[in-house]
Amino acid sequence: MFRRTGTDRRTHSKGDHGKGAHGAGGHGAGAADVALRLVKVSKTYGSDDSAVTALDEVTLSLARGTFTAVMGPSGSGKSTLLQCAAGLDRPDSGIVTVDGAEMTGGTEAELTKFRRNRIGFVFQQYNLLDTLTVAQNTVLPLKLARRRVNRDRVRETLTAVGLGDRLGHRPDQLSGGQRQRVAIARALVTEPSVIFADEPTGALDTRSARDVLRLLQDAVRVHGRTVVMVTHDPVAASYADAVLFLADGRLAGEMRRPTVDAVAERLAHLGDDVMAGA
């Protein structure tokens, strides 16, 4: 069973943007203020000579109501970090806590139920069902969780992402940017504690990417959610409150109030910094 590790606070205060624990340390806030915590999380794929360490004792703590980007070169472990943090993959060792619940000890059925109720996902591939309308795709997580569908809430959510007049459209009638907005609405409608976004702008043009990133900002600033976004794009990362850098499966630094140029410069020298610290 999931074990409670602190106060389980499902309410999200609007206007608390930027407060509390953040980054690799996260010692500035109590358990009730922390949305996501990883303690010495490790993950290795393969065995013996072919073993690859994707995560190497990663410890971090992210506050509620914050927007964090995770960056690093290919093979740095950023996608594995997201998958382990979201309960999509199990770490070999360490502890993952989301919204006060320790996820590393649950059964698959318990993990699935927890994800449906407390976690939202936005992927590069929109993962919409072509046979369903915009509204039907949006409420699908509620249906799967056997939760009541509030039609007014659904309409309000879709209106907030600019699709209030597209409820009856199907995915093939939408642009890529509009499809990703549906994915964001689908993530928001369950009122999750944390939204995990994996390269959400990777398949979008510049304008659509900007719109999607602003919606993710609104999820934090207006709705009080916590967003964790994996990206390779310094422009996308600049929309976050902070950027965590990974290299060789380890945390390699943090940047608050990121700018495009500062993120690009940090990425360019990330390998050098890791070698210097070895």
mmCIF file of C-alpha atoms in Angstrom:
data_model
loop_
_atom_site.group_PDB
_atom_site.id
_atom_site.type_symbol
_atom_site.label_atom_id
_atom_site.label_comp_id
_atom_site.label_asym_id
_atom_site.label_seq_id
_atom_site.Cartn_x
_atom_site.Cartn_y
_atom_site.Cartn_z
ATOM 1 C CA MET A 1 0.000 0.000 0.000
ATOM 2 C CA PHE A 2 1.014 3.639 -0.463
ATOM 3 C CA ARG A 3 2.465 5.152 2.668
ATOM 4 C CA ARG A 4 1.741 8.714 3.720
ATOM 5 C CA THR A 5 4.945 10.641 4.347
ATOM 6 C CA GLY A 6 3.496 13.936 5.489
ATOM 7 C CA THR A 7 0.432 16.122 5.346
ATOM 8 C CA ASP A 8 -1.658 15.239 2.305
ATOM 9 C CA ARG A 9 -2.917 18.554 1.070
ATOM 10 C CA ARG A 10 -5.065 18.275 -2.020
ATOM 11 C CA THR A 11 -5.984 21.960 -2.036
ATOM 12 C CA HIS A 12 -3.812 24.261 -4.122
ATOM 13 C CA SER A 13 -3.522 27.899 -3.158
ATOM 14 C CA LYS A 14 -3.609 30.363 -5.993
ATOM 15 C CA GLY A 15 -1.011 33.064 -5.781
ATOM 16 C CA ASP A 16 1.626 30.900 -4.036
ATOM 17 C CA HIS A 17 3.722 30.850 -7.194
ATOM 18 C CA GLY A 18 7.425 30.470 -6.546
ATOM 19 C CA LYS A 19 7.274 29.771 -2.818
ATOM 20 C CA GLY A 20 8.732 26.884 -0.891
ATOM 21 C CA ALA A 21 11.286 24.201 -1.577
ATOM 22 C CA HIS A 22 12.904 23.787 -4.947
ATOM 23 C CA GLY A 23 15.768 22.011 -6.600
ATOM 24 C CA ALA A 24 18.215 19.474 -5.328
ATOM 25 C CA GLY A 25 18.127 20.638 -1.750
ATOM 26 C CA GLY A 26 14.591 21.632 -0.910
ATOM 27 C CA HIS A 27 15.258 22.152 2.787
ATOM 28 C CA GLY A 28 13.280 25.387 2.977
ATOM 29 C CA ALA A 29 9.795 23.872 3.281
ATOM 30 C CA GLY A 30 7.982 21.168 5.189
ATOM 31 C CA ALA A 31 6.441 18.034 3.740
ATOM 32 C CA ALA A 32 3.079 19.742 3.227
ATOM 33 C CA ASP A 33 4.675 22.258 0.847
ATOM 34 C CA VAL A 34 6.443 19.668 -1.303
ATOM 35 C CA ALA A 35 4.719 18.283 -4.401
ATOM 36 C CA LEU A 36 7.493 15.961 -5.546
ATOM 37 C CA ARG A 37 10.419 14.469 -3.662
ATOM 38 C CA LEU A 38 13.044 11.988 -4.812
ATOM 39 C CA VAL A 39 15.540 10.539 -2.330
ATOM 40 C CA LYS A 40 18.597 8.698 -3.697
ATOM 41 C CA VAL A 41 16.692 7.373 -6.701
ATOM 42 C CA SER A 42 18.711 5.080 -8.975
ATOM 43 C CA LYS A 43 17.794 3.216 -12.143
ATOM 44 C CA THR A 44 19.975 0.905 -14.231
ATOM 45 C CA TYR A 45 19.056 -0.766 -17.519
ATOM 46 C CA GLY A 46 20.745 -3.982 -18.593
ATOM 47 C CA SER A 47 23.224 -6.003 -16.580
ATOM 48 C CA ASP A 48 26.914 -6.817 -16.259
ATOM 49 C CA ASP A 49 29.040 -5.251 -19.023
ATOM 50 C CA SER A 50 25.993 -3.876 -20.841
ATOM 51 C CA ALA A 51 24.532 -2.114 -17.783
ATOM 52 C CA VAL A 52 23.690 1.562 -18.247
ATOM 53 C CA THR A 53 23.022 3.743 -15.217
ATOM 54 C CA ALA A 54 20.215 6.118 -16.176
ATOM 55 C CA LEU A 55 19.799 7.644 -12.694
ATOM 56 C CA ASP A 56 22.493 7.656 -10.025
ATOM 57 C CA GLU A 57 21.171 8.434 -6.522
ATOM 58 C CA VAL A 58 19.191 11.513 -7.568
ATOM 59 C CA THR A 59 17.763 13.542 -4.692
ATOM 60 C CA LEU A 60 15.526 16.552 -5.258
ATOM 61 C CA SER A 61 12.496 18.325 -3.858
ATOM 62 C CA LEU A 62 10.022 20.501 -5.774
ATOM 63 C CA ALA A 63 7.533 22.818 -4.109
ATOM 64 C CA ARG A 64 3.834 22.970 -4.840
ATOM 65 C CA GLY A 65 2.830 25.565 -7.373
ATOM 66 C CA THR A 66 6.134 25.695 -9.265
ATOM 67 C CA PHE A 67 7.138 25.139 -12.890
ATOM 68 C CA THR A 68 10.403 23.218 -13.289
ATOM 69 C CA ALA A 69 12.173 22.300 -16.524
ATOM 70 C CA VAL A 70 14.535 19.324 -16.633
ATOM 71 C CA MET A 71 17.323 19.476 -19.209
ATOM 72 C CA GLY A 72 20.415 17.573 -20.222
ATOM 73 C CA PRO A 73 22.085 15.952 -23.215
ATOM 74 C CA SER A 74 20.782 12.772 -24.793
ATOM 75 C CA GLY A 75 21.290 9.903 -22.373
ATOM 76 C CA SER A 76 21.509 12.183 -19.341
ATOM 77 C CA GLY A 77 18.559 10.478 -17.642
ATOM 78 C CA LYS A 78 15.955 13.216 -17.919
ATOM 79 C CA SER A 79 13.233 11.024 -19.448
ATOM 80 C CA THR A 80 13.967 8.251 -16.944
ATOM 81 C CA LEU A 81 13.695 10.811 -14.156
ATOM 82 C CA LEU A 82 10.247 11.842 -15.361
ATOM 83 C CA GLN A 83 9.090 8.245 -15.765
ATOM 84 C CA CYS A 84 10.241 7.226 -12.283
ATOM 85 C CA ALA A 85 8.851 10.393 -10.701
ATOM 86 C CA ALA A 86 5.478 9.862 -12.378
ATOM 87 C CA GLY A 87 5.219 6.185 -11.486
ATOM 88 C CA LEU A 88 5.509 5.039 -15.099
ATOM 89 C CA ASP A 89 8.689 3.137 -14.281
ATOM 90 C CA ARG A 90 10.042 1.784 -11.003
ATOM 91 C CA PRO A 91 13.470 2.836 -9.723
ATOM 92 C CA ASP A 92 15.875 0.131 -8.589
ATOM 93 C CA SER A 93 16.372 1.944 -5.293
ATOM 94 C CA GLY A 94 15.382 5.145 -3.550
ATOM 95 C CA ILE A 95 12.101 6.797 -2.626
ATOM 96 C CA VAL A 96 9.647 8.758 -4.786
ATOM 97 C CA THR A 97 6.963 10.808 -3.050
ATOM 98 C CA VAL A 98 4.204 12.639 -4.925
ATOM 99 C CA ASP A 99 1.691 14.793 -3.067
ATOM 100 C CA GLY A 100 2.646 13.192 0.228
ATOM 101 C CA ALA A 101 2.291 9.594 -0.974
ATOM 102 C CA GLU A 102 5.277 7.292 -1.343
ATOM 103 C CA MET A 103 4.897 5.633 -4.741
ATOM 104 C CA THR A 104 7.802 3.207 -4.730
ATOM 105 C CA GLY A 105 6.060 0.623 -2.562
ATOM 106 C CA GLY A 106 2.688 0.370 -4.289
ATOM 107 C CA THR A 107 1.301 -2.386 -6.485
ATOM 108 C CA GLU A 108 0.712 -1.758 -10.193
ATOM 109 C CA ALA A 109 -3.021 -1.401 -9.555
ATOM 110 C CA GLU A 110 -2.396 1.155 -6.812
ATOM 111 C CA LEU A 111 0.017 3.099 -9.010
ATOM 112 C CA THR A 112 -2.489 3.178 -11.860
ATOM 113 C CA LYS A 113 -5.250 4.456 -9.586
ATOM 114 C CA PHE A 114 -2.959 7.082 -8.088
ATOM 115 C CA ARG A 115 -1.844 8.348 -11.507
ATOM 116 C CA ARG A 116 -5.430 8.636 -12.720
ATOM 117 C CA ASN A 117 -6.460 10.716 -9.726
ATOM 118 C CA ARG A 118 -3.416 12.773 -8.813
ATOM 119 C CA ILE A 119 -1.109 13.064 -11.821
ATOM 120 C CA GLY A 120 -1.564 14.685 -15.226
ATOM 121 C CA PHE A 121 0.475 13.922 -18.341
ATOM 122 C CA VAL A 122 1.319 15.901 -21.472
ATOM 123 C CA PHE A 123 3.478 14.167 -24.080
ATOM 124 C CA GLN A 124 5.091 15.221 -27.358
ATOM 125 C CA GLN A 125 2.742 12.832 -29.137
ATOM 126 C CA TYR A 126 -0.701 14.002 -28.118
ATOM 127 C CA ASN A 127 -2.108 10.500 -27.477
ATOM 128 C CA LEU A 128 -5.631 11.494 -28.468
ATOM 129 C CA LEU A 129 -8.160 8.933 -29.684
ATOM 130 C CA ASP A 130 -9.109 9.781 -33.262
ATOM 131 C CA THR A 131 -12.639 8.412 -32.889
ATOM 132 C CA LEU A 132 -13.465 10.694 -29.941
ATOM 133 C CA THR A 133 -14.346 14.371 -29.956
ATOM 134 C CA VAL A 134 -12.351 17.056 -28.163
ATOM 135 C CA ALA A 135 -14.740 16.919 -25.208
ATOM 136 C CA GLN A 136 -14.702 13.107 -25.098
ATOM 137 C CA ASN A 137 -10.896 12.977 -25.183
ATOM 138 C CA THR A 138 -10.764 15.529 -22.394
ATOM 139 C CA VAL A 139 -13.016 13.576 -20.027
ATOM 140 C CA LEU A 140 -11.424 10.195 -20.763
ATOM 141 C CA PRO A 141 -9.269 10.200 -17.573
ATOM 142 C CA LEU A 142 -12.389 10.884 -15.506
ATOM 143 C CA LYS A 143 -14.214 8.008 -17.190
ATOM 144 C CA LEU A 144 -11.305 5.628 -16.625
ATOM 145 C CA ALA A 145 -11.166 6.630 -12.960
ATOM 146 C CA ARG A 146 -14.967 6.248 -12.698
ATOM 147 C CA ARG A 147 -15.272 9.805 -11.505
ATOM 148 C CA ARG A 148 -18.267 12.028 -12.095
ATOM 149 C CA VAL A 149 -17.993 14.211 -15.187
ATOM 150 C CA ASN A 150 -18.879 17.837 -14.533
ATOM 151 C CA ARG A 151 -19.833 19.136 -17.987
ATOM 152 C CA ASP A 152 -19.555 22.757 -16.910
ATOM 153 C CA ARG A 153 -16.053 22.102 -15.575
ATOM 154 C CA VAL A 154 -15.068 20.423 -18.851
ATOM 155 C CA ARG A 155 -16.375 23.317 -20.921
ATOM 156 C CA GLU A 156 -14.635 25.796 -18.629
ATOM 157 C CA THR A 157 -11.338 23.935 -18.961
ATOM 158 C CA LEU A 158 -11.540 23.731 -22.748
ATOM 159 C CA THR A 159 -12.493 27.395 -22.956
ATOM 160 C CA ALA A 160 -9.460 28.247 -20.829
ATOM 161 C CA VAL A 161 -7.164 26.556 -23.363
ATOM 162 C CA GLY A 162 -8.884 28.285 -26.284
ATOM 163 C CA LEU A 163 -11.027 25.380 -27.479
ATOM 164 C CA GLY A 164 -14.441 26.365 -26.179
ATOM 165 C CA ASP A 165 -15.770 26.358 -29.752
ATOM 166 C CA ARG A 166 -14.172 23.016 -30.699
ATOM 167 C CA LEU A 167 -15.862 20.626 -28.269
ATOM 168 C CA GLY A 168 -17.422 18.515 -31.031
ATOM 169 C CA HIS A 169 -14.381 18.432 -33.311
ATOM 170 C CA ARG A 170 -12.255 15.335 -33.754
ATOM 171 C CA PRO A 171 -8.433 15.346 -33.645
ATOM 172 C CA ASP A 172 -8.054 15.197 -37.435
ATOM 173 C CA GLN A 173 -9.939 18.497 -37.624
ATOM 174 C CA LEU A 174 -7.413 20.254 -35.380
ATOM 175 C CA SER A 175 -3.929 21.670 -35.846
ATOM 176 C CA GLY A 176 -0.977 20.280 -33.916
ATOM 177 C CA GLY A 177 -1.131 23.160 -31.478
ATOM 178 C CA GLN A 178 -4.842 22.631 -30.900
ATOM 179 C CA ARG A 179 -4.300 18.912 -30.295
ATOM 180 C CA GLN A 180 -1.701 19.703 -27.656
ATOM 181 C CA ARG A 181 -4.175 22.095 -26.025
ATOM 182 C CA VAL A 182 -6.621 19.200 -25.775
ATOM 183 C CA ALA A 183 -3.885 17.179 -24.093
ATOM 184 C CA ILE A 184 -3.340 19.992 -21.582
ATOM 185 C CA ALA A 185 -7.077 20.250 -20.911
ATOM 186 C CA ARG A 186 -7.160 16.478 -20.399
ATOM 187 C CA ALA A 187 -4.324 16.826 -17.874
ATOM 188 C CA LEU A 188 -6.069 19.678 -16.041
ATOM 189 C CA VAL A 189 -9.604 18.307 -15.866
ATOM 190 C CA THR A 190 -8.768 15.751 -13.169
ATOM 191 C CA GLU A 191 -7.350 18.552 -10.983
ATOM 192 C CA PRO A 192 -4.015 16.740 -10.521
ATOM 193 C CA SER A 193 -1.380 17.629 -7.974
ATOM 194 C CA VAL A 194 1.470 17.370 -10.476
ATOM 195 C CA ILE A 195 1.559 17.601 -14.267
ATOM 196 C CA PHE A 196 4.459 15.855 -16.000
ATOM 197 C CA ALA A 197 5.206 17.120 -19.510
ATOM 198 C CA ASP A 198 7.651 15.249 -21.766
ATOM 199 C CA GLU A 199 8.864 17.451 -24.649
ATOM 200 C CA PRO A 200 5.384 19.015 -24.993
ATOM 201 C CA THR A 201 6.481 21.477 -27.696
ATOM 202 C CA GLY A 202 8.760 19.147 -29.643
ATOM 203 C CA ALA A 203 6.354 18.670 -32.562
ATOM 204 C CA LEU A 204 4.952 22.215 -32.672
ATOM 205 C CA ASP A 205 5.700 25.362 -34.643
ATOM 206 C CA THR A 206 7.026 28.401 -32.794
ATOM 207 C CA ARG A 207 3.674 30.108 -32.244
ATOM 208 C CA SER A 208 1.881 26.955 -31.106
ATOM 209 C CA ALA A 209 4.788 26.110 -28.801
ATOM 210 C CA ARG A 210 4.558 29.538 -27.181
ATOM 211 C CA ASP A 211 0.817 29.120 -26.626
ATOM 212 C CA VAL A 212 1.304 25.697 -25.031
ATOM 213 C CA LEU A 213 4.054 26.978 -22.721
ATOM 214 C CA ARG A 214 1.858 29.851 -21.589
ATOM 215 C CA LEU A 215 -0.903 27.377 -20.788
ATOM 216 C CA LEU A 216 1.530 25.382 -18.670
ATOM 217 C CA GLN A 217 2.467 28.604 -16.889
ATOM 218 C CA ASP A 218 -1.226 29.258 -16.273
ATOM 219 C CA ALA A 219 -1.621 25.762 -14.846
ATOM 220 C CA VAL A 220 0.842 26.871 -12.170
ATOM 221 C CA ARG A 221 -0.019 30.524 -11.669
ATOM 222 C CA VAL A 222 -3.795 30.348 -12.060
ATOM 223 C CA HIS A 223 -4.660 26.788 -11.041
ATOM 224 C CA GLY A 224 -1.889 26.200 -8.491
ATOM 225 C CA ARG A 225 -0.590 23.007 -10.093
ATOM 226 C CA THR A 226 3.003 21.821 -10.088
ATOM 227 C CA VAL A 227 4.525 21.292 -13.540
ATOM 228 C CA VAL A 228 7.637 19.238 -14.299
ATOM 229 C CA MET A 229 8.689 19.506 -17.950
ATOM 230 C CA VAL A 230 11.443 17.618 -19.757
ATOM 231 C CA THR A 231 12.740 19.612 -22.713
ATOM 232 C CA HIS A 232 15.810 20.043 -24.906
ATOM 233 C CA ASP A 233 14.791 23.572 -25.944
ATOM 234 C CA PRO A 234 16.253 26.593 -24.080
ATOM 235 C CA VAL A 235 13.303 28.699 -25.239
ATOM 236 C CA ALA A 236 10.828 26.288 -23.646
ATOM 237 C CA ALA A 237 12.933 26.111 -20.485
ATOM 238 C CA SER A 238 12.877 29.903 -20.162
ATOM 239 C CA TYR A 239 9.136 29.741 -19.384
ATOM 240 C CA ALA A 240 9.840 27.744 -16.217
ATOM 241 C CA ASP A 241 10.602 29.111 -12.763
ATOM 242 C CA ALA A 242 13.751 27.022 -12.580
ATOM 243 C CA VAL A 243 15.772 24.538 -14.615
ATOM 244 C CA LEU A 244 17.380 21.374 -13.261
ATOM 245 C CA PHE A 245 20.305 20.060 -15.320
ATOM 246 C CA LEU A 246 21.149 16.361 -15.544
ATOM 247 C CA ALA A 247 24.302 14.710 -16.843
ATOM 248 C CA ASP A 248 25.257 11.041 -16.666
ATOM 249 C CA GLY A 249 22.262 10.304 -14.464
ATOM 250 C CA ARG A 250 23.172 12.878 -11.829
ATOM 251 C CA LEU A 251 21.981 16.357 -10.985
ATOM 252 C CA ALA A 252 24.516 18.761 -12.463
ATOM 253 C CA GLY A 253 23.113 22.124 -11.426
ATOM 254 C CA GLU A 254 20.091 24.355 -11.109
ATOM 255 C CA MET A 255 19.158 27.728 -12.585
ATOM 256 C CA ARG A 256 16.427 29.983 -11.245
ATOM 257 C CA ARG A 257 14.683 32.616 -13.353
ATOM 258 C CA PRO A 258 16.173 31.125 -16.521
ATOM 259 C CA THR A 259 16.685 33.057 -19.734
ATOM 260 C CA VAL A 260 17.171 31.561 -23.192
ATOM 261 C CA ASP A 261 20.799 32.680 -23.463
ATOM 262 C CA ALA A 262 21.713 31.599 -19.937
ATOM 263 C CA VAL A 263 20.200 28.136 -20.422
ATOM 264 C CA ALA A 264 21.927 27.658 -23.783
ATOM 265 C CA GLU A 265 25.264 28.702 -22.278
ATOM 266 C CA ARG A 266 24.822 26.344 -19.333
ATOM 267 C CA LEU A 267 23.989 23.426 -21.628
ATOM 268 C CA ALA A 268 27.026 24.135 -23.798
ATOM 269 C CA HIS A 269 29.345 23.735 -20.814
ATOM 270 C CA LEU A 270 27.419 21.023 -18.974
ATOM 271 C CA GLY A 271 29.829 18.265 -19.961
ATOM 272 C CA ASP A 272 32.823 20.349 -18.917
ATOM 273 C CA ASP A 273 31.297 20.987 -15.490
ATOM 274 C CA VAL A 274 30.595 17.296 -14.950
ATOM 275 C CA MET A 275 34.183 16.353 -15.843
ATOM 276 C CA ALA A 276 35.537 19.038 -13.522
ATOM 277 C CA GLY A 277 33.434 17.709 -10.644
ATOM 278 C CA ALA A 278 34.360 14.072 -11.217
#
